Amino acid sequence: MDAARTPLRTLKVCLNGKRDRAEHPAVPVTPAELASEAAAAVAAGAEAVHLHARGPTGAESVQAADVGPAVTAVRHACPGTPVGVSTGLWITGGDPVARQAGVAGWAGLSAPARPDFASVNVSEAGWAEVAHTLAAAGIGVEAGVWSVADVRILAGTPDLPPLLRVMVEVTGAPATSAADATARGREIVRSVRESARRADPLLLHGENAGCWPLIALAGELGLATRIGLEDTTTGPAGQPVSCNADLVRLALTMLATARTGAPG
C-alpha cells in the first residue's frame, strides 16, 4: 500500500499496546475507541498510527477478524495516514505457529482492512517467517531490535524482504533510569549504523521511565520516534495526561527543543 512507503519524518503514535484502562482510562480497546484516539493524535501532529488489535474480550489479537475492523476504523478516521499493528509473540501466548497462522490470514483482508505496516521483534522465534508473510501480503515490515545482539541477528539473516524501517526499542522495567535508557539507545543506534542495515530508516523509542529521555535523544540524533499510551501514561515531568493526543503534543515540543539545541 502506498501509505506504508511514505517516509516517517518525525513521530508515530502508539495508541494502546498491552495496557488496559486500569493503567489509564483513555486506553482505547474497541475499533471505535481506536479511531477516535487516532484521529485526535493525527490532528495533534502524529504522522502514523500503531495499534494492538483486541478481540471480543479485550485481549490482544493477531486474528484477521480482529485486526481488520480495527484498521478499517482507524483508516476511515485518518484518511491517508499509515496504520500499523503489532505481531508481538506474547499475543499468541508465545506460540510462533499460532502467530504465523494469524498473520497469514491478513492477506485475505480487503485493502481498507489490511495494515500498511506491522512491527516484528527480531528477538522472537519465527520473526523472519512473519516478515516474509507480511511482505508477500504487501504489508511493510518494521524490524524491532531491543539489543546489540538483535542487531547482529538482523544483519546476519539472509534474504529478508526490504524493511520499512528498523525500530530501536529500549525496553525494560519501569525503574530503568533515564541515563541507562539513553546509553542503551545510543549503543543500539550505533550498532545499527555500523551494521549491514545501516541504510534502513531508524526509529528510536523507549518506554515508561525511559520513554521521554529516548524522545529527546531521537531529536538530538535527528531520528523518528514514537509516543503514546503504549509507552507511557504521563508527561515528561510525570504530569498527568488525558489522552494520546496530549502525549503527541508534548513529544513534538520536546523534539523541537532537542533539534534546535535550545535548553529544555
Short mmCIF file of N, CA and C in Angstrom, two decimals, residues 114-221:
data_model
loop_
_atom_site.label_atom_id
_atom_site.label_comp_id
_atom_site.label_asym_id
_atom_site.label_seq_id
_atom_site.Cartn_x
_atom_site.Cartn_y
_atom_site.Cartn_z
N ARG A 114 -6.55 -4.05 5.62
CA ARG A 114 -5.21 -4.62 5.75
C ARG A 114 -4.24 -3.56 6.26
N PRO A 115 -3.42 -3.88 7.26
CA PRO A 115 -2.47 -2.88 7.77
C PRO A 115 -1.51 -2.42 6.69
N ASP A 116 -1.05 -1.18 6.81
CA ASP A 116 0.01 -0.68 5.94
C ASP A 116 1.36 -1.25 6.33
N PHE A 117 1.56 -1.47 7.63
CA PHE A 117 2.83 -2.00 8.12
C PHE A 117 2.58 -2.76 9.42
N ALA A 118 3.57 -3.54 9.83
CA ALA A 118 3.49 -4.25 11.10
C ALA A 118 4.88 -4.36 11.69
N SER A 119 4.95 -4.35 13.01
CA SER A 119 6.22 -4.49 13.71
C SER A 119 6.49 -5.96 14.01
N VAL A 120 7.76 -6.36 13.84
CA VAL A 120 8.18 -7.74 14.10
C VAL A 120 9.44 -7.67 14.95
N ASN A 121 9.42 -8.29 16.12
CA ASN A 121 10.55 -8.23 17.03
C ASN A 121 11.57 -9.32 16.71
N VAL A 122 12.79 -8.90 16.43
CA VAL A 122 13.85 -9.80 15.99
C VAL A 122 14.21 -10.83 17.07
N SER A 123 13.94 -10.51 18.31
CA SER A 123 14.28 -11.43 19.40
C SER A 123 13.32 -12.61 19.51
N GLU A 124 12.23 -12.60 18.75
CA GLU A 124 11.18 -13.61 18.90
C GLU A 124 11.31 -14.74 17.88
N ALA A 125 11.00 -15.95 18.31
CA ALA A 125 11.05 -17.11 17.42
C ALA A 125 10.09 -16.92 16.25
N GLY A 126 10.56 -17.25 15.06
CA GLY A 126 9.72 -17.17 13.87
C GLY A 126 9.60 -15.81 13.25
N TRP A 127 10.40 -14.86 13.70
CA TRP A 127 10.22 -13.47 13.24
C TRP A 127 10.47 -13.33 11.74
N ALA A 128 11.48 -14.03 11.20
CA ALA A 128 11.81 -13.87 9.78
C ALA A 128 10.67 -14.42 8.91
N GLU A 129 10.06 -15.51 9.33
CA GLU A 129 8.93 -16.06 8.58
C GLU A 129 7.76 -15.09 8.56
N VAL A 130 7.52 -14.44 9.70
CA VAL A 130 6.46 -13.43 9.76
C VAL A 130 6.77 -12.27 8.83
N ALA A 131 8.03 -11.84 8.79
CA ALA A 131 8.42 -10.75 7.90
C ALA A 131 8.14 -11.09 6.44
N HIS A 132 8.47 -12.31 6.04
CA HIS A 132 8.21 -12.72 4.66
C HIS A 132 6.71 -12.79 4.37
N THR A 133 5.94 -13.26 5.34
CA THR A 133 4.49 -13.34 5.16
C THR A 133 3.88 -11.96 5.00
N LEU A 134 4.34 -11.02 5.80
CA LEU A 134 3.86 -9.64 5.69
C LEU A 134 4.19 -9.06 4.32
N ALA A 135 5.43 -9.22 3.91
CA ALA A 135 5.86 -8.66 2.63
C ALA A 135 5.07 -9.25 1.47
N ALA A 136 4.78 -10.55 1.53
CA ALA A 136 4.02 -11.20 0.46
C ALA A 136 2.61 -10.65 0.37
N ALA A 137 2.09 -10.15 1.49
CA ALA A 137 0.74 -9.56 1.50
C ALA A 137 0.76 -8.07 1.21
N GLY A 138 1.93 -7.52 0.89
CA GLY A 138 2.04 -6.09 0.60
C GLY A 138 2.03 -5.22 1.83
N ILE A 139 2.40 -5.79 2.98
CA ILE A 139 2.42 -5.06 4.25
C ILE A 139 3.86 -4.74 4.60
N GLY A 140 4.15 -3.47 4.89
CA GLY A 140 5.50 -3.07 5.24
C GLY A 140 5.97 -3.69 6.54
N VAL A 141 7.28 -3.91 6.64
CA VAL A 141 7.87 -4.58 7.81
C VAL A 141 8.74 -3.61 8.60
N GLU A 142 8.41 -3.44 9.88
CA GLU A 142 9.28 -2.74 10.82
C GLU A 142 9.99 -3.80 11.66
N ALA A 143 11.30 -3.83 11.64
CA ALA A 143 12.05 -4.80 12.44
C ALA A 143 12.42 -4.15 13.76
N GLY A 144 11.95 -4.72 14.87
CA GLY A 144 12.25 -4.19 16.19
C GLY A 144 13.48 -4.84 16.79
N VAL A 145 14.48 -4.01 17.14
CA VAL A 145 15.69 -4.53 17.78
C VAL A 145 15.78 -3.95 19.18
N TRP A 146 15.96 -4.82 20.15
CA TRP A 146 15.98 -4.43 21.56
C TRP A 146 17.39 -4.43 22.15
N SER A 147 18.37 -4.89 21.38
CA SER A 147 19.73 -5.04 21.91
C SER A 147 20.71 -5.10 20.75
N VAL A 148 22.00 -4.99 21.09
CA VAL A 148 23.04 -5.16 20.07
C VAL A 148 22.99 -6.57 19.52
N ALA A 149 22.66 -7.56 20.36
CA ALA A 149 22.55 -8.94 19.88
C ALA A 149 21.48 -9.05 18.81
N ASP A 150 20.35 -8.34 18.99
CA ASP A 150 19.30 -8.34 17.98
C ASP A 150 19.79 -7.74 16.66
N VAL A 151 20.60 -6.69 16.75
CA VAL A 151 21.13 -6.06 15.54
C VAL A 151 21.99 -7.07 14.78
N ARG A 152 22.78 -7.85 15.51
CA ARG A 152 23.62 -8.86 14.85
C ARG A 152 22.76 -9.92 14.16
N ILE A 153 21.69 -10.34 14.83
CA ILE A 153 20.78 -11.32 14.22
C ILE A 153 20.16 -10.75 12.95
N LEU A 154 19.69 -9.51 13.03
CA LEU A 154 19.06 -8.87 11.87
C LEU A 154 20.05 -8.77 10.72
N ALA A 155 21.25 -8.31 11.02
CA ALA A 155 22.26 -8.13 9.97
C ALA A 155 22.69 -9.46 9.37
N GLY A 156 22.62 -10.53 10.16
CA GLY A 156 23.09 -11.82 9.69
C GLY A 156 22.02 -12.73 9.13
N THR A 157 20.79 -12.23 9.01
CA THR A 157 19.70 -13.04 8.47
C THR A 157 19.60 -12.82 6.97
N PRO A 158 19.82 -13.88 6.17
CA PRO A 158 19.83 -13.70 4.72
C PRO A 158 18.43 -13.60 4.14
N ASP A 159 18.36 -12.97 2.96
CA ASP A 159 17.15 -12.98 2.13
C ASP A 159 15.92 -12.38 2.80
N LEU A 160 16.12 -11.41 3.68
CA LEU A 160 14.96 -10.73 4.25
C LEU A 160 14.30 -9.84 3.20
N PRO A 161 12.99 -9.64 3.29
CA PRO A 161 12.37 -8.66 2.40
C PRO A 161 12.85 -7.26 2.77
N PRO A 162 12.69 -6.28 1.88
CA PRO A 162 13.07 -4.91 2.24
C PRO A 162 12.30 -4.45 3.48
N LEU A 163 12.99 -3.72 4.34
CA LEU A 163 12.38 -3.24 5.57
C LEU A 163 11.89 -1.80 5.39
N LEU A 164 10.74 -1.53 5.98
CA LEU A 164 10.23 -0.17 6.01
C LEU A 164 11.12 0.68 6.91
N ARG A 165 11.48 0.12 8.06
CA ARG A 165 12.40 0.78 8.99
C ARG A 165 12.87 -0.21 10.03
N VAL A 166 13.93 0.18 10.74
CA VAL A 166 14.39 -0.55 11.92
C VAL A 166 14.00 0.27 13.13
N MET A 167 13.31 -0.37 14.06
CA MET A 167 12.92 0.30 15.30
C MET A 167 13.89 -0.11 16.41
N VAL A 168 14.60 0.87 16.92
CA VAL A 168 15.46 0.66 18.09
C VAL A 168 14.58 0.88 19.31
N GLU A 169 14.32 -0.20 20.04
CA GLU A 169 13.37 -0.17 21.15
C GLU A 169 14.11 -0.48 22.46
N VAL A 170 14.17 0.52 23.32
CA VAL A 170 14.83 0.35 24.62
C VAL A 170 13.76 -0.03 25.62
N THR A 171 13.67 -1.31 25.89
CA THR A 171 12.65 -1.82 26.79
C THR A 171 13.27 -2.21 28.11
N GLY A 172 12.44 -2.37 29.12
CA GLY A 172 12.94 -2.75 30.43
C GLY A 172 11.93 -2.44 31.51
N ALA A 173 12.33 -2.66 32.73
CA ALA A 173 11.44 -2.42 33.87
C ALA A 173 11.12 -0.94 33.99
N PRO A 174 10.00 -0.61 34.64
CA PRO A 174 9.65 0.80 34.82
C PRO A 174 10.73 1.61 35.52
N ALA A 175 11.57 0.93 36.28
CA ALA A 175 12.60 1.64 37.04
C ALA A 175 13.84 1.97 36.22
N THR A 176 13.88 1.55 34.93
CA THR A 176 15.03 1.87 34.10
C THR A 176 15.30 3.37 34.15
N SER A 177 16.53 3.75 34.49
CA SER A 177 16.84 5.16 34.65
C SER A 177 16.97 5.86 33.31
N ALA A 178 16.81 7.18 33.35
CA ALA A 178 16.96 7.97 32.13
C ALA A 178 18.35 7.81 31.54
N ALA A 179 19.36 7.81 32.40
CA ALA A 179 20.74 7.68 31.93
C ALA A 179 20.97 6.32 31.28
N ASP A 180 20.44 5.26 31.91
CA ASP A 180 20.59 3.92 31.34
C ASP A 180 19.89 3.82 29.99
N ALA A 181 18.68 4.35 29.92
CA ALA A 181 17.92 4.29 28.67
C ALA A 181 18.65 5.02 27.55
N THR A 182 19.18 6.19 27.86
CA THR A 182 19.89 6.97 26.85
C THR A 182 21.15 6.25 26.40
N ALA A 183 21.90 5.68 27.34
CA ALA A 183 23.12 4.96 26.99
C ALA A 183 22.81 3.75 26.12
N ARG A 184 21.78 3.01 26.48
CA ARG A 184 21.41 1.84 25.69
C ARG A 184 20.93 2.25 24.31
N GLY A 185 20.16 3.34 24.24
CA GLY A 185 19.70 3.82 22.95
C GLY A 185 20.85 4.18 22.03
N ARG A 186 21.81 4.91 22.56
CA ARG A 186 22.98 5.30 21.76
C ARG A 186 23.74 4.06 21.27
N GLU A 187 23.91 3.10 22.16
CA GLU A 187 24.66 1.90 21.81
C GLU A 187 23.99 1.12 20.68
N ILE A 188 22.66 0.95 20.77
CA ILE A 188 21.97 0.16 19.75
C ILE A 188 21.92 0.92 18.42
N VAL A 189 21.66 2.22 18.47
CA VAL A 189 21.67 3.03 17.24
C VAL A 189 23.04 2.94 16.57
N ARG A 190 24.10 3.07 17.35
CA ARG A 190 25.45 2.99 16.78
C ARG A 190 25.68 1.62 16.14
N SER A 191 25.19 0.56 16.79
CA SER A 191 25.36 -0.78 16.25
C SER A 191 24.64 -0.94 14.91
N VAL A 192 23.41 -0.40 14.81
CA VAL A 192 22.68 -0.48 13.54
C VAL A 192 23.43 0.27 12.45
N ARG A 193 23.91 1.45 12.79
CA ARG A 193 24.60 2.28 11.80
C ARG A 193 25.91 1.65 11.33
N GLU A 194 26.48 0.78 12.14
CA GLU A 194 27.72 0.10 11.77
C GLU A 194 27.47 -1.26 11.13
N SER A 195 26.21 -1.65 11.04
CA SER A 195 25.86 -2.99 10.56
C SER A 195 25.47 -2.97 9.09
N ALA A 196 25.11 -4.14 8.60
CA ALA A 196 24.66 -4.25 7.22
C ALA A 196 23.32 -3.56 6.99
N ARG A 197 22.62 -3.16 8.06
CA ARG A 197 21.32 -2.48 7.93
C ARG A 197 21.45 -0.97 8.02
N ARG A 198 22.64 -0.44 7.85
CA ARG A 198 22.88 0.99 8.09
C ARG A 198 22.08 1.90 7.17
N ALA A 199 21.62 1.39 6.01
CA ALA A 199 20.87 2.22 5.09
C ALA A 199 19.38 2.29 5.42
N ASP A 200 18.92 1.46 6.35
CA ASP A 200 17.50 1.44 6.69
C ASP A 200 17.13 2.66 7.54
N PRO A 201 15.95 3.25 7.31
CA PRO A 201 15.50 4.32 8.21
C PRO A 201 15.38 3.80 9.64
N LEU A 202 15.68 4.67 10.60
CA LEU A 202 15.64 4.29 12.01
C LEU A 202 14.55 5.04 12.75
N LEU A 203 13.95 4.36 13.70
CA LEU A 203 13.04 4.96 14.68
C LEU A 203 13.54 4.55 16.05
N LEU A 204 13.63 5.48 16.98
CA LEU A 204 14.13 5.22 18.33
C LEU A 204 13.07 5.56 19.35
N HIS A 205 12.82 4.62 20.27
CA HIS A 205 11.88 4.95 21.35
C HIS A 205 12.16 4.10 22.58
N GLY A 206 11.62 4.55 23.72
CA GLY A 206 11.72 3.80 24.97
C GLY A 206 10.35 3.64 25.57
N GLU A 207 10.32 3.21 26.83
CA GLU A 207 9.04 3.02 27.50
C GLU A 207 9.16 3.40 28.96
N ASN A 208 8.01 3.73 29.55
CA ASN A 208 7.95 4.08 30.98
C ASN A 208 9.00 5.14 31.31
N ALA A 209 9.86 4.90 32.30
CA ALA A 209 10.82 5.93 32.71
C ALA A 209 11.81 6.27 31.61
N GLY A 210 12.03 5.35 30.67
CA GLY A 210 12.95 5.61 29.58
C GLY A 210 12.32 6.26 28.37
N CYS A 211 11.01 6.47 28.39
CA CYS A 211 10.32 6.98 27.22
C CYS A 211 10.79 8.38 26.83
N TRP A 212 10.64 9.33 27.73
CA TRP A 212 10.94 10.72 27.38
C TRP A 212 12.43 10.97 27.12
N PRO A 213 13.35 10.37 27.88
CA PRO A 213 14.77 10.55 27.52
C PRO A 213 15.09 10.06 26.11
N LEU A 214 14.44 9.00 25.66
CA LEU A 214 14.70 8.49 24.31
C LEU A 214 14.08 9.39 23.24
N ILE A 215 12.97 10.05 23.56
CA ILE A 215 12.42 11.02 22.61
C ILE A 215 13.38 12.20 22.45
N ALA A 216 13.93 12.65 23.56
CA ALA A 216 14.92 13.73 23.48
C ALA A 216 16.14 13.29 22.68
N LEU A 217 16.59 12.05 22.89
CA LEU A 217 17.74 11.55 22.15
C LEU A 217 17.42 11.42 20.67
N ALA A 218 16.21 10.96 20.33
CA ALA A 218 15.82 10.89 18.93
C ALA A 218 15.89 12.27 18.28
N GLY A 219 15.42 13.29 19.01
CA GLY A 219 15.51 14.65 18.49
C GLY A 219 16.95 15.07 18.27
N GLU A 220 17.80 14.76 19.24
CA GLU A 220 19.22 15.12 19.13
C GLU A 220 19.87 14.44 17.93
N LEU A 221 19.51 13.18 17.68
CA LEU A 221 20.13 12.41 16.61
C LEU A 221 19.43 12.56 15.27
#
